[in-house]
Coordinates of C-alpha atoms and ligand atoms in Angstrom, one line a residue:
Chain A
M25 CA 11.0 -3.2 -27.4
M26 CA 13.1 -6.3 -26.8
P27 CA 13.0 -7.8 -23.2
Y28 CA 16.1 -7.0 -21.2
V29 CA 17.5 -10.2 -19.7
N30 CA 19.4 -9.7 -16.6
E31 CA 21.3 -13.0 -16.6
Y32 CA 22.4 -13.3 -12.9
D33 CA 19.1 -12.4 -11.3
T34 CA 17.0 -14.3 -13.9
P35 CA 19.1 -16.9 -15.7
E36 CA 17.2 -18.3 -18.6
C37 CA 16.0 -21.8 -17.8
K38 CA 13.2 -24.1 -18.8
T39 CA 11.0 -23.5 -15.7
L40 CA 10.4 -20.8 -13.2
A41 CA 11.6 -23.1 -10.5
E42 CA 15.0 -23.6 -12.2
T43 CA 15.4 -19.9 -12.8
A44 CA 14.6 -19.2 -9.1
K45 CA 17.1 -21.8 -7.9
K46 CA 19.9 -20.6 -10.1
S47 CA 19.4 -16.9 -9.4
I48 CA 22.0 -14.9 -7.5
R49 CA 19.1 -13.6 -5.4
T50 CA 18.3 -17.0 -3.8
P51 CA 20.5 -19.1 -1.5
D52 CA 22.2 -22.2 -2.9
S53 CA 20.4 -24.3 -0.4
L54 CA 17.0 -23.0 -1.5
G55 CA 14.4 -25.6 -0.4
L56 CA 11.9 -24.8 -3.2
D57 CA 11.4 -28.4 -4.1
R58 CA 11.1 -29.3 -0.5
C59 CA 8.1 -27.0 0.1
I60 CA 5.2 -28.9 1.7
Q61 CA 2.7 -26.1 1.4
C62 CA 2.4 -25.9 5.1
G63 CA 1.6 -22.2 5.1
A64 CA 4.0 -21.2 7.9
C65 CA 5.2 -18.5 5.5
T66 CA 1.8 -17.1 5.0
A67 CA 1.0 -17.3 8.7
S68 CA 4.0 -15.1 9.4
C69 CA 3.5 -12.7 6.6
P70 CA 2.6 -9.1 7.2
A71 CA 1.4 -8.6 3.6
A72 CA -0.9 -11.7 4.0
R73 CA -2.3 -10.2 7.1
F74 CA -3.5 -7.1 5.5
T75 CA -4.0 -8.0 1.8
D76 CA -4.9 -11.1 -0.2
Y77 CA -1.2 -11.8 -0.8
S78 CA 0.1 -15.3 0.1
P79 CA 3.7 -16.4 -0.2
R80 CA 2.6 -20.1 0.0
H81 CA 0.5 -19.5 -3.0
I82 CA 3.3 -17.8 -4.9
V83 CA 5.5 -20.7 -4.2
K84 CA 2.8 -23.1 -5.5
K85 CA 2.5 -21.1 -8.7
V86 CA 6.3 -21.3 -9.2
L87 CA 6.3 -25.1 -8.6
E88 CA 3.5 -25.4 -11.1
D89 CA 5.5 -23.3 -13.6
D90 CA 2.5 -21.0 -14.0
R91 CA 3.9 -17.9 -15.6
S92 CA 0.8 -15.9 -15.0
V93 CA 2.3 -15.2 -11.6
L94 CA 4.5 -12.7 -13.3
E95 CA 1.6 -10.6 -14.2
S96 CA -0.1 -10.6 -10.8
E97 CA 0.0 -7.5 -8.7
M98 CA 0.6 -9.8 -5.8
I99 CA 4.3 -10.1 -6.3
W100 CA 4.5 -6.3 -5.7
S101 CA 3.0 -6.6 -2.2
C102 CA 6.0 -8.3 -0.4
F103 CA 7.8 -6.3 2.3
Y104 CA 11.1 -8.2 1.9
C105 CA 10.9 -8.6 5.7
Y106 CA 12.2 -12.2 5.5
S107 CA 9.8 -13.5 8.1
C108 CA 8.9 -16.4 5.7
N109 CA 12.6 -17.0 5.2
L110 CA 13.1 -17.4 9.0
R111 CA 10.0 -19.5 9.6
C112 CA 9.9 -21.9 6.7
P113 CA 10.6 -25.4 8.1
R114 CA 12.0 -26.7 4.8
N115 CA 14.6 -24.0 4.2
N116 CA 12.6 -22.5 1.4
S117 CA 12.7 -18.7 1.0
P118 CA 9.6 -17.3 -0.6
V119 CA 11.0 -13.7 -0.1
T120 CA 14.0 -14.3 -2.4
I121 CA 11.8 -16.2 -4.9
V122 CA 9.5 -13.1 -5.1
Q123 CA 12.6 -11.0 -5.7
V124 CA 13.4 -13.2 -8.7
L125 CA 9.8 -13.0 -10.0
R126 CA 9.8 -9.2 -9.8
Q127 CA 13.1 -9.2 -11.8
M128 CA 11.5 -11.5 -14.4
A129 CA 8.5 -9.3 -14.6
I130 CA 10.7 -6.3 -15.0
N131 CA 12.6 -8.0 -17.9
E132 CA 9.2 -8.2 -19.7
G133 CA 8.3 -4.7 -18.9
I134 CA 5.7 -5.7 -16.3
G135 CA 5.5 -3.3 -13.3
V136 CA 8.4 -1.2 -14.6
E137 CA 6.3 2.0 -13.9
K138 CA 6.6 1.3 -10.2
L139 CA 10.4 1.6 -10.5
A140 CA 10.1 5.1 -11.9
Y141 CA 9.8 6.3 -8.3
F142 CA 13.2 4.9 -7.3
L143 CA 15.3 5.2 -10.4
E144 CA 17.3 8.2 -9.4
I145 CA 18.9 6.1 -6.6
G146 CA 21.5 4.8 -9.1
E147 CA 22.8 8.1 -10.4
Y148 CA 22.9 9.6 -7.0
L149 CA 24.9 6.6 -5.7
A150 CA 27.4 6.9 -8.7
E151 CA 27.9 10.6 -8.0
N152 CA 27.9 10.7 -4.2
G153 CA 28.7 7.2 -3.1
A154 CA 25.6 7.3 -0.9
S155 CA 21.9 6.7 -1.3
K156 CA 19.1 9.0 -0.5
I157 CA 15.3 8.9 -0.3
P158 CA 14.4 9.5 -4.0
G159 CA 12.8 12.8 -5.0
P160 CA 9.2 11.5 -5.3
G161 CA 9.6 10.0 -1.8
V162 CA 10.8 13.3 -0.4
K163 CA 7.7 15.0 -1.9
N164 CA 5.4 12.4 -0.3
M165 CA 7.2 12.7 3.0
E166 CA 6.9 16.5 2.9
R167 CA 3.2 16.1 2.4
D168 CA 2.8 13.5 5.1
L169 CA 5.3 14.8 7.7
G170 CA 4.7 18.5 7.2
E171 CA 6.5 21.5 8.5
H172 CA 8.5 19.9 11.2
W173 CA 10.3 17.5 8.9
I174 CA 10.8 20.1 6.2
K175 CA 12.4 22.4 8.7
F176 CA 14.6 19.6 10.0
K177 CA 15.8 18.8 6.4
K178 CA 16.7 22.5 5.9
N179 CA 18.7 22.4 9.1
L180 CA 20.3 19.0 8.5
E181 CA 23.7 20.3 7.5
S182 CA 24.0 22.6 10.6
I183 CA 22.8 19.8 12.9
R184 CA 25.4 17.4 11.4
V185 CA 28.1 20.0 12.0
E186 CA 26.9 20.5 15.6
L187 CA 27.2 16.8 16.1
G188 CA 30.8 16.9 14.9
L189 CA 30.1 15.3 11.5
S190 CA 30.8 16.6 8.0
S191 CA 28.0 18.9 6.8
R192 CA 26.9 16.4 4.1
D193 CA 27.2 12.7 4.0
I194 CA 29.1 12.3 0.7
R195 CA 31.7 9.6 0.2
N196 CA 35.0 9.7 -1.4
T197 CA 34.9 6.9 -3.9
H198 CA 37.3 8.2 -6.4
G199 CA 34.9 7.5 -9.2
E200 CA 35.1 3.8 -8.5
V201 CA 31.4 3.4 -7.8
Q202 CA 30.5 5.1 -11.1
A203 CA 33.0 2.8 -12.9
I204 CA 31.4 -0.3 -11.3
L205 CA 27.9 0.7 -12.2
E206 CA 29.1 1.1 -15.8
G207 CA 30.9 -2.2 -15.7
T208 CA 28.0 -4.2 -14.4
G209 CA 25.7 -2.8 -17.1
Y210 CA 23.6 -0.9 -14.5
F211 CA 23.3 2.2 -16.6
E212 CA 22.4 0.3 -19.7
R213 CA 19.6 -1.4 -17.9
E214 CA 18.5 1.9 -16.4
K215 CA 18.3 3.4 -19.9
W216 CA 16.2 0.5 -21.0
L217 CA 13.9 0.9 -18.0
K218 CA 13.4 4.6 -18.6
A219 CA 12.5 3.9 -22.3
K220 CA 10.2 1.1 -21.3
I221 CA 8.4 3.3 -18.8
Q222 CA 8.1 6.0 -21.3
E223 CA 6.7 3.6 -23.8
K224 CA 4.1 2.3 -21.3
R225 CA 3.0 5.7 -20.3
L226 CA 2.4 6.7 -23.9
H227 CA 0.6 3.4 -24.6
Q228 CA -1.6 4.0 -21.5
L229 CA -2.4 7.5 -22.6
L230 CA -3.5 6.4 -26.1
K231 CA -5.5 3.6 -24.6
N232 CA -7.3 5.9 -22.2
Q233 CA -8.3 8.0 -25.1
C234 CA -9.7 5.2 -27.1
V235 CA -11.3 2.7 -24.8
K236 CA -12.7 2.6 -21.3
K237 CA -10.2 1.3 -18.9
E238 CA -10.6 -2.5 -18.6
D239 CA -10.2 -4.2 -15.3
K240 CA -7.1 -6.4 -15.6
S241 CA -7.0 -7.4 -12.0
G242 CA -8.5 -10.9 -12.2
D243 CA -7.8 -13.9 -14.3
F244 CA -4.3 -14.6 -13.2
S245 CA -5.6 -17.8 -11.7
F246 CA -5.0 -16.8 -8.1
E247 CA -7.7 -18.0 -5.8
N248 CA -7.9 -14.6 -4.2
D249 CA -6.6 -12.3 -6.8
R250 CA -9.9 -11.5 -8.5
G251 CA -10.7 -7.9 -7.9
Y252 CA -7.4 -7.2 -6.3
T253 CA -5.8 -4.4 -8.2
G254 CA -3.1 -3.6 -5.8
Q255 CA -3.1 -0.1 -4.3
A256 CA -2.9 3.0 -6.3
A257 CA 0.7 4.2 -6.5
L258 CA 1.4 7.5 -4.9
I259 CA 2.0 10.4 -7.2
I260 CA 5.4 10.7 -8.9
Chain B
M26 CA 25.4 -19.7 15.9
K27 CA 27.4 -16.7 17.0
T28 CA 28.4 -16.6 20.6
I29 CA 29.1 -13.6 22.7
E30 CA 32.8 -14.6 23.0
D31 CA 33.1 -14.4 19.2
I32 CA 32.3 -10.7 19.1
P33 CA 35.5 -8.6 18.5
D34 CA 36.2 -5.2 19.9
R35 CA 39.2 -4.4 17.7
Q36 CA 39.6 -3.5 14.0
L37 CA 36.0 -2.6 13.5
L38 CA 35.0 -0.6 10.4
L39 CA 32.0 1.4 11.6
F40 CA 30.1 1.1 8.4
K41 CA 28.4 4.4 7.6
S42 CA 24.7 4.2 6.9
C43 CA 23.0 6.6 4.4
M44 CA 19.7 6.7 6.2
V45 CA 21.4 7.3 9.5
G46 CA 23.4 10.1 7.9
Q47 CA 20.4 11.8 6.4
E48 CA 17.7 11.2 9.0
Y49 CA 19.2 10.4 12.3
P50 CA 22.9 11.4 12.4
G51 CA 22.8 11.2 16.2
V52 CA 22.8 7.4 15.9
E53 CA 26.3 7.5 14.4
T54 CA 27.6 10.0 17.0
S55 CA 26.0 8.1 19.8
T56 CA 27.6 4.8 18.7
R57 CA 31.0 6.6 18.5
Y58 CA 30.5 8.1 21.9
V59 CA 29.7 4.7 23.4
F60 CA 32.5 2.9 21.6
D61 CA 35.0 5.5 22.7
R62 CA 34.0 5.1 26.3
L63 CA 34.1 1.3 26.1
G64 CA 37.5 1.3 24.5
V65 CA 36.4 -0.2 21.3
D66 CA 39.0 0.0 18.4
Y67 CA 37.1 1.2 15.3
C68 CA 37.5 3.5 12.4
I69 CA 35.2 5.3 10.0
N70 CA 36.3 5.5 6.4
D71 CA 34.8 8.0 3.9
E72 CA 35.8 5.8 1.0
Q73 CA 33.2 3.3 2.0
S74 CA 30.1 3.6 -0.2
C75 CA 26.4 2.9 0.4
C76 CA 25.8 -0.9 0.5
T77 CA 23.1 -0.5 -2.3
G78 CA 20.4 -1.9 0.0
I79 CA 17.8 0.8 -0.7
G80 CA 18.2 0.3 -4.4
H81 CA 18.6 -3.5 -4.2
Y82 CA 15.3 -4.0 -2.2
T83 CA 13.4 -1.5 -4.4
D84 CA 14.4 -3.9 -7.3
I85 CA 16.5 -1.2 -8.9
F86 CA 19.9 -2.8 -8.5
E87 CA 20.5 -6.3 -9.8
G88 CA 22.5 -8.8 -7.8
L89 CA 25.6 -8.4 -9.8
T90 CA 25.8 -4.6 -9.1
T91 CA 25.1 -5.2 -5.4
T92 CA 27.8 -7.8 -5.1
A93 CA 30.4 -5.7 -7.0
I94 CA 29.8 -2.7 -4.8
A95 CA 30.1 -4.9 -1.7
A96 CA 33.4 -6.3 -3.0
R97 CA 34.7 -2.8 -3.3
N98 CA 33.7 -2.0 0.3
F99 CA 35.4 -5.2 1.5
A100 CA 38.6 -3.9 -0.3
V101 CA 38.2 -0.6 1.5
A102 CA 37.8 -2.4 4.9
K103 CA 40.8 -4.6 4.4
R104 CA 43.0 -1.9 2.9
C105 CA 42.6 0.3 6.0
G106 CA 43.3 -2.6 8.4
Y107 CA 39.8 -2.6 9.8
P108 CA 38.2 -5.7 8.3
N109 CA 35.4 -6.3 10.8
I110 CA 32.5 -4.5 9.1
T111 CA 30.2 -3.3 11.9
C112 CA 26.8 -1.9 10.6
L113 CA 24.4 0.7 12.0
C114 CA 21.8 -0.4 9.6
S115 CA 20.4 -4.0 9.5
T116 CA 20.1 -3.9 5.8
C117 CA 23.8 -3.0 5.3
Y118 CA 24.5 -6.0 7.6
A119 CA 22.4 -8.4 5.5
I120 CA 23.5 -7.1 2.1
N121 CA 27.2 -7.3 3.0
K122 CA 26.9 -10.7 4.6
E123 CA 25.0 -12.1 1.6
A124 CA 27.4 -10.6 -0.9
C125 CA 30.3 -12.1 0.9
E126 CA 28.7 -15.5 0.8
V127 CA 28.1 -15.2 -3.0
L128 CA 31.7 -14.1 -3.6
N129 CA 33.1 -17.0 -1.6
T130 CA 30.9 -19.7 -3.0
N131 CA 30.0 -18.7 -6.5
T132 CA 33.1 -18.8 -8.7
E133 CA 31.3 -17.6 -11.8
I134 CA 30.1 -14.4 -10.2
R135 CA 33.3 -13.8 -8.3
E136 CA 35.2 -14.0 -11.6
K137 CA 32.7 -11.8 -13.4
V138 CA 33.0 -9.2 -10.6
N139 CA 36.8 -9.4 -10.8
S140 CA 36.8 -9.1 -14.6
I141 CA 34.7 -5.9 -14.3
F142 CA 37.2 -4.5 -11.8
R143 CA 40.0 -5.3 -14.3
E144 CA 38.2 -3.8 -17.3
Q145 CA 37.6 -0.7 -15.3
G146 CA 41.2 -0.4 -14.2
L147 CA 40.4 -1.2 -10.6
E148 CA 42.7 -4.1 -10.1
D149 CA 43.2 -3.3 -6.4
L150 CA 39.6 -4.2 -5.7
V151 CA 39.9 -7.7 -7.0
Y152 CA 38.3 -10.2 -4.5
E153 CA 40.0 -13.5 -3.8
K154 CA 38.0 -16.3 -2.4
D155 CA 37.8 -16.1 1.4
D156 CA 39.3 -12.6 1.5
M157 CA 36.4 -12.0 4.0
N158 CA 34.7 -14.6 6.2
V159 CA 30.9 -14.5 6.2
R160 CA 30.8 -15.5 9.9
T161 CA 33.6 -13.6 11.4
N162 CA 33.9 -10.3 9.5
F163 CA 30.3 -9.0 9.7
Y164 CA 28.6 -7.5 12.7
H165 CA 25.8 -5.2 13.7
A166 CA 26.7 -2.4 16.2
V167 CA 24.1 -3.9 18.6
E168 CA 26.2 -7.0 18.9
I169 CA 29.3 -5.0 20.0
L170 CA 27.1 -3.2 22.6
L171 CA 25.7 -6.5 23.9
S172 CA 29.2 -7.9 24.3
K173 CA 30.0 -4.9 26.6
A174 CA 26.7 -5.0 28.6
N175 CA 28.6 -5.4 31.9
K176 CA 30.8 -2.4 31.2
I177 CA 27.8 -0.3 30.1
Q178 CA 26.2 -1.2 33.4
E179 CA 29.2 0.0 35.4
Q180 CA 29.5 3.2 33.5
K181 CA 25.9 4.3 33.4
K182 CA 25.1 7.7 34.9
F183 CA 21.3 7.6 34.8
D184 CA 19.3 4.8 36.0
F185 CA 16.2 4.1 33.9
S186 CA 14.6 1.7 36.4
G187 CA 10.8 2.0 36.3
V188 CA 10.8 3.1 32.7
K189 CA 8.7 0.7 30.6
V190 CA 10.7 -0.1 27.5
A191 CA 10.2 -2.5 24.6
A192 CA 12.5 -3.6 21.9
H193 CA 12.0 -4.0 18.2
H194 CA 14.8 -6.1 16.6
A195 CA 15.4 -5.4 12.9
C196 CA 14.2 -8.1 10.4
H197 CA 17.3 -7.9 8.3
Y198 CA 19.4 -8.6 11.3
Y199 CA 17.7 -11.8 12.5
K200 CA 15.5 -13.1 9.7
V201 CA 17.9 -13.0 6.7
K202 CA 21.0 -14.8 8.0
Y203 CA 19.1 -16.4 10.9
L204 CA 21.7 -19.0 11.8
D205 CA 24.2 -16.2 12.6
V206 CA 22.2 -14.4 15.2
L207 CA 23.4 -13.8 18.8
G208 CA 20.8 -15.9 20.7
N209 CA 17.5 -17.4 19.4
P210 CA 16.3 -15.9 16.1
E211 CA 12.7 -16.8 17.1
N212 CA 13.1 -14.5 20.2
P213 CA 16.0 -12.1 19.9
Q214 CA 16.9 -10.4 23.2
L215 CA 19.9 -8.3 22.3
I216 CA 18.3 -4.9 22.8
D217 CA 16.5 -6.1 25.9
T218 CA 19.7 -7.2 27.5
I219 CA 21.5 -4.0 26.8
A220 CA 18.6 -1.8 27.8
A221 CA 18.2 -3.8 31.0
A222 CA 21.9 -3.1 31.8
C223 CA 20.9 0.6 31.7
G224 CA 18.3 -0.2 34.3
A225 CA 15.2 -0.2 31.9
D226 CA 12.2 -2.2 32.9
M227 CA 11.8 -4.4 29.8
V228 CA 8.4 -5.5 28.4
R229 CA 9.8 -8.8 27.0
W230 CA 6.7 -10.0 25.3
Y231 CA 4.1 -7.9 23.6
E232 CA 1.8 -8.9 20.9
D233 CA 3.4 -8.8 17.4
R234 CA 6.9 -8.5 18.8
T235 CA 8.3 -10.1 15.7
L236 CA 6.1 -8.2 13.2
T237 CA 8.1 -6.1 10.7
C238 CA 8.1 -2.3 11.1
G239 CA 6.1 -1.9 7.9
M240 CA 8.6 0.1 5.9
G241 CA 9.0 -2.7 3.4
F242 CA 11.3 -0.7 1.0
S243 CA 8.9 0.1 -1.9
Q244 CA 5.9 -0.6 0.3
L245 CA 5.9 2.7 2.2
H246 CA 6.0 4.5 -1.1
L247 CA 3.9 2.4 -3.3
N248 CA 1.4 0.7 -0.9
K249 CA 1.4 3.2 1.8
N250 CA -1.9 2.2 3.3
T251 CA -0.8 -1.4 4.0
S252 CA 2.6 -0.2 5.2
L253 CA 1.1 2.1 7.8
Q254 CA -1.5 -0.5 8.8
V255 CA 1.4 -2.8 9.7
T256 CA 3.1 -0.1 11.7
K257 CA -0.1 0.8 13.4
K258 CA -0.6 -2.8 14.5
K259 CA 2.8 -2.7 16.2
L260 CA 2.2 0.7 17.9
D261 CA -1.2 -0.5 19.1
S262 CA 0.4 -3.5 20.8
L263 CA 3.0 -1.3 22.5
Q264 CA 0.3 1.1 23.7
K265 CA -1.7 -1.8 25.1
A266 CA 1.4 -3.0 27.0
G267 CA 1.9 0.5 28.4
V268 CA 5.3 1.0 26.8
E269 CA 6.9 4.5 27.2
L270 CA 10.0 4.0 25.1
M271 CA 10.5 1.8 22.1
I272 CA 14.1 1.0 21.2
H273 CA 15.2 -0.2 17.7
M274 CA 18.4 -0.8 15.9
C275 CA 17.9 0.2 12.2
P276 CA 17.3 3.6 10.6
N277 CA 14.6 2.2 8.4
C278 CA 12.6 1.1 11.4
H279 CA 13.4 4.4 13.1
I280 CA 11.9 6.4 10.2
Q281 CA 8.9 4.2 10.1
Y282 CA 8.1 4.4 13.8
D283 CA 9.3 7.9 14.7
R284 CA 8.4 9.8 11.5
Y285 CA 5.2 8.0 10.9
Q286 CA 3.7 7.7 14.4
P287 CA 2.3 11.3 14.1
V288 CA 1.0 10.5 10.6
I289 CA -0.7 7.4 11.8
E290 CA -2.2 9.3 14.7
K291 CA -3.6 11.8 12.3
E292 CA -4.8 9.4 9.6
F293 CA -6.3 6.8 11.8
G294 CA -7.5 9.0 14.6
V295 CA -5.4 7.4 17.4
K296 CA -3.0 8.6 20.0
Y297 CA 0.2 7.0 21.2
D298 CA 2.2 7.7 24.3
M299 CA 5.6 6.2 23.4
V300 CA 8.8 7.8 22.2
H301 CA 11.5 6.3 20.1
M302 CA 15.3 5.8 20.2
N303 CA 18.0 3.7 18.7
I304 CA 19.8 1.5 21.2
A305 CA 23.0 3.4 20.8
Q306 CA 21.3 6.7 21.6
F307 CA 19.8 5.1 24.7
V308 CA 23.1 3.7 25.9
A309 CA 24.8 7.0 25.2
L310 CA 22.1 8.9 27.1
S311 CA 22.4 6.6 30.0
M312 CA 26.2 7.2 30.1
G313 CA 25.6 10.9 30.3
A314 CA 25.9 12.0 26.7
D315 CA 24.3 15.3 25.7
P316 CA 20.8 14.6 24.3
Y317 CA 21.3 17.1 21.5
K318 CA 25.0 17.4 20.8
V319 CA 25.6 13.7 20.9
C320 CA 22.3 11.8 20.6
G321 CA 20.8 14.3 18.1
F322 CA 17.3 14.1 19.5
Q323 CA 16.4 17.3 17.7
T324 CA 16.2 15.2 14.5
H325 CA 13.3 13.2 15.8
S326 CA 9.7 13.7 14.9
V327 CA 8.2 12.4 18.1
P328 CA 9.5 14.9 20.6
L329 CA 11.6 13.6 23.5
E330 CA 11.6 16.6 25.7
G331 CA 8.9 15.2 28.1
F332 CA 10.8 11.9 28.4
L333 CA 14.1 13.6 29.1
E334 CA 12.6 16.0 31.7
K335 CA 11.0 13.1 33.5
Y336 CA 14.0 10.7 33.6
C337 CA 17.2 12.5 32.9
Q338 CA 17.3 15.3 35.5
Ligands
LIG24 S1 6.7 -22.2 5.0 FE1 8.1 -23.1 3.5 S2 7.3 -25.3 3.3 FE2 5.7 -24.1 4.2 S3 4.4 -23.4 2.5 FE3 5.9 -21.7 2.9 S4 7.6 -22.1 1.6 FE4 6.4 -24.0 1.6
LIG25 S1 9.3 -11.3 3.1 FE1 7.4 -10.9 1.9 S2 6.5 -13.0 1.7 FE2 8.0 -13.1 3.3 S3 6.8 -12.8 5.2 FE3 7.7 -10.8 4.5 S4 6.1 -9.8 3.3 FE4 5.6 -12.0 3.5

């Protein structure tokens, strides 16, 4: 399948750094070239504290135009907490750069299977004008949170009424949100994503039947990436 | 920097939050209860949609979609005459503020968004440069409460003196647009000041005060182990500081702390003594609101009965 280029998040440029700077996801004032590799971002980073992830290192890879960063599991570990954004003394913003890298990876079909979990958010928004925890998330929450939460969810409508709210939080968008998602090409991209996920699953299935699973975790030239496979995704 | 004098109390569009609506609806009703008593002029408009934050930060929505949806919500706010968007969720706040900046400064994207509106027959949504002001049209409900801290103090019915309380300020309020925070973004004190006005005994510094809640959008779902480790770290610090009540300002943090505290207790074999509330629930409670019919505490996972019996009799 052809890659799907999403031109505002990932404008096509000669280098990773240029794409990051031009992207709608990063601020105009992005201090990428000003990065002094001081590590304040990594020191503030919750993901760095508990995994081998390092925003300083990601920024370095981008400055070196090392595209292997797109294949690293690392970029999927960020919490989007913006601590690095606040603490960087050079007005760089590793968090928004990581967002661009994820979008670039997605364009090439890397990591798309992770999006399967969240994909129904788009259709739900178009229909109801609101977002919700996606179905697989609800399943995992039911398992984790148990009876108490399941019962609360069953009673949500009557609780809302008791509080003086409408029974369901549905917005009256006159079909405008649906029309906007059509106009921006969201649905087209969603279709591409679904097909790509399907293709990858099929591919994986065939591969599992033929060869023993190879370990693809290392060799992305990250100091610490060797052996880091990310964590197993929860069931979908 | 924003200053307290800049915070409006008129023409506020109380921006509905999906996660509040589905998990903690009492946060919305508490905010309304408090705003009503403080004489704040606000409206709620059903035409306003989700900000896209959940989809944007799980990498589902691209920037163009997020910006266009925001532009539509700005049109809704202006049309009803309540242009001061006031959010219950820190991510709605950050998304709207960022989208406004893009629309005002990036001509190419503004024109693209407007051409989409025209193509779809939505001319009345067209956004003109500076229709909204990044600095003066976007607020978090906690800022409004802070600007009324004196009034809150006058109107409080219960006094929470002696209750050990700690605050968790939401990352997307003070770490995204950090130049527009009320006070010092390195040490935000909004919740502390409001809760202290209700008499609470604030634990101003605890270890990991600025650590994120751990939800991390896709992280809770895809890397649950790390996500809960982060949350555990925070709860450990609070336990060590003897905190009885943790107050936050964002439904995502609320889910992470309140829903997952029992899960962490089970999975990590620990035990915590603190309960959770949103700052609007706490203020409403201290003004005498019904804990169930206004604050909606029946939706919480960590039961509040013990706390209420002890302090609200
Ligand atoms: S804090 Fe900023 S300057 Fe320092 S390493 Fe990180 S991105 Fe570079
Ligand atoms: S936003 Fe991502 S990179 Fe930045 S501090 Fe948070 S987890 Fe680390």
